[in-house]
Amino acid sequence: MISIGGKPPPTLITATGLDSSSSPKLGFVIASAPSGGSVINLRSRGSLRIKAVEGSRRVNLNGKVDDSKDESTNGHAGRNFTQLSTVGSSTNIKWHECSVGKVDRQNLLKQKGCVIWITGLSSSGKSSVACALSQILYRMGKLSYVLDGDNVRHGLNHDLGFKAEDRAENIRRVGEVAKLFADAGVICIASLISPYKRDRDACRALLPDGDFIEVFMDVPLQVCEARDPKGLYKLARAGKIKGPSHLVVYSQ
Ligand SMILES: Nc1ncnc2c1ncn2[C@@H]1O[C@H](COP(=O)(O)OS(=O)(=O)O)[C@@H](OP(=O)(O)O)[C@H]1O
Ligand SMILES: Nc1ncnc2c1ncn2[C@@H]1O[C@H](COP(=O)(O)OP(=O)(O)O)[C@@H](O)[C@H]1O
């Protein structure tokens, strides 16, 4: 933490060349591959021809062979890509692997996708630091995106309040979204109070080692309370907002 203050993927796809004819049309030709797997030739007149081979090693669209488990499988190494699985109460859920992977996207963006998780008390400066960091990265030509607690609660998490269970669900959802951003190759900056260590640890566990960087805004409660731009501490002290103790509770 920083303090301030199994099986190979089933599909191999190669771009086999450009076709100069103009009318775009897609066609599939299925044949046997020398490796024993099936080959699907996907022809697109007017664009490029793509060949998909099952049961083989993966080749990225840039032509590089990639055997590295974690990155080339979008961090889903060990998943069985062909079998149906049960997720929650749903059965028959299948993981669909795409030929364009995290490595391709990272190469395109010339950066590494990751999550910078800024945690701390209300008014400790999380949003300010998140925006400043995003601005610096932008100037450096790096693509980032800020997932701010306040903002996310306007949409995706508008149904959640501030009970411990709601906060846990808030963090879980943002953690999942942040993981998708990182998988997209984006530097995702999440700024949420996220007061419970267990919830933050659960988000960290979603990502490969080292890709979740936790930043704790180590600002004393008195300083946060003196800032109080939203008047939240005042309301909490007056017992006028729900779960006032949750405004000051924090586990490092
Ligand atoms: N108990 C309570 N009641 C009313 N409002 C509250 C409460 N706790 C937090 N807030 C405000 O909600 C903002 C977003 O909180 P978070 O989503 O970051 O909180 S959490 O991570 O789910 O704990 C949070 O934003 P910041 O002040 O920027 O931290 C607060 O403005
Ligand atoms: N380093 C700082 N020094 C003084 N004031 C700050 C600092 N960082 C943020 N602030 C101010 O404190 C208030 C809360 O900052 P904010 O970034 O919204 O915190 P949080 O997202 O943690 O609630 C704002 O009025 C902001 O301008």
mmCIF file of C-alpha atoms and ligand atoms in Angstrom, residues 4 118-130 148-150 191-193 217 219 223-224 227-230 232-233, ligand 2:
data_model
loop_
_atom_site.group_PDB
_atom_site.id
_atom_site.type_symbol
_atom_site.label_atom_id
_atom_site.label_comp_id
_atom_site.label_asym_id
_atom_site.label_seq_id
_atom_site.Cartn_x
_atom_site.Cartn_y
_atom_site.Cartn_z
ATOM 1 C CA ILE A 4 0.074 9.894 0.899
ATOM 2 C CA ILE A 118 -7.359 5.603 -3.659
ATOM 3 C CA THR A 119 -8.939 5.047 -0.255
ATOM 4 C CA GLY A 120 -9.481 7.265 2.778
ATOM 5 C CA LEU A 121 -11.938 9.280 4.808
ATOM 6 C CA SER A 122 -14.425 11.658 3.272
ATOM 7 C CA SER A 123 -12.671 14.987 2.492
ATOM 8 C CA SER A 124 -9.206 13.419 2.729
ATOM 9 C CA GLY A 125 -8.535 14.527 -0.854
ATOM 10 C CA LYS A 126 -9.213 11.307 -2.824
ATOM 11 C CA SER A 127 -11.051 12.950 -5.717
ATOM 12 C CA SER A 128 -8.533 15.797 -5.910
ATOM 13 C CA VAL A 129 -5.596 13.370 -6.101
ATOM 14 C CA ALA A 130 -7.442 11.115 -8.579
ATOM 15 C CA ASP A 148 -15.098 8.242 -8.307
ATOM 16 C CA GLY A 149 -17.401 7.037 -5.522
ATOM 17 C CA ASP A 150 -19.659 10.086 -5.790
ATOM 18 C CA SER A 191 -11.379 6.913 -5.546
ATOM 19 C CA LEU A 192 -13.756 5.660 -2.896
ATOM 20 C CA ILE A 193 -13.852 5.784 0.892
ATOM 21 C CA MET A 217 -4.934 9.133 2.040
ATOM 22 C CA VAL A 219 -5.058 12.535 6.558
ATOM 23 C CA VAL A 223 -8.224 17.810 9.093
ATOM 24 C CA CYS A 224 -10.962 16.092 7.045
ATOM 25 C CA ARG A 227 -12.473 20.781 5.393
ATOM 26 C CA ASP A 228 -15.928 19.201 5.198
ATOM 27 C CA PRO A 229 -16.973 20.901 1.917
ATOM 28 C CA LYS A 230 -20.223 18.910 1.779
ATOM 29 C CA LEU A 232 -21.195 15.688 5.943
ATOM 30 C CA TYR A 233 -19.259 15.645 9.199
HETATM 31 N N1 LIG B 2 -3.953 18.641 -0.095
HETATM 32 C C1 LIG B 2 -5.000 19.399 0.209
HETATM 33 N N2 LIG B 2 -4.856 20.466 1.005
HETATM 34 C C2 LIG B 2 -5.916 21.223 1.329
HETATM 35 N N3 LIG B 2 -7.167 21.027 0.890
HETATM 36 C C3 LIG B 2 -7.356 19.957 0.092
HETATM 37 C C4 LIG B 2 -6.299 19.094 -0.287
HETATM 38 N N4 LIG B 2 -6.803 18.115 -1.085
HETATM 39 C C5 LIG B 2 -8.117 18.364 -1.198
HETATM 40 N N5 LIG B 2 -8.452 19.470 -0.509
HETATM 41 C C6 LIG B 2 -9.791 20.039 -0.366
HETATM 42 O O1 LIG B 2 -10.498 19.212 0.559
HETATM 43 C C7 LIG B 2 -11.834 19.040 0.144
HETATM 44 C C8 LIG B 2 -12.123 17.559 -0.066
HETATM 45 O O2 LIG B 2 -11.326 17.101 -1.154
HETATM 46 P P1 LIG B 2 -11.819 15.894 -2.063
HETATM 47 O O3 LIG B 2 -10.761 15.670 -3.080
HETATM 48 O O4 LIG B 2 -13.206 16.140 -2.543
HETATM 49 O O5 LIG B 2 -11.805 14.725 -0.972
HETATM 50 P P2 LIG B 2 -12.567 13.325 -0.974
HETATM 51 O O6 LIG B 2 -12.743 12.897 -2.410
HETATM 52 O O7 LIG B 2 -11.659 12.410 -0.210
HETATM 53 O O8 LIG B 2 -13.869 13.562 -0.272
HETATM 54 C C9 LIG B 2 -12.008 19.866 -1.115
HETATM 55 O O9 LIG B 2 -12.554 21.098 -0.768
HETATM 56 C C10 LIG B 2 -10.583 20.025 -1.637
HETATM 57 O O10 LIG B 2 -10.438 21.214 -2.371
#
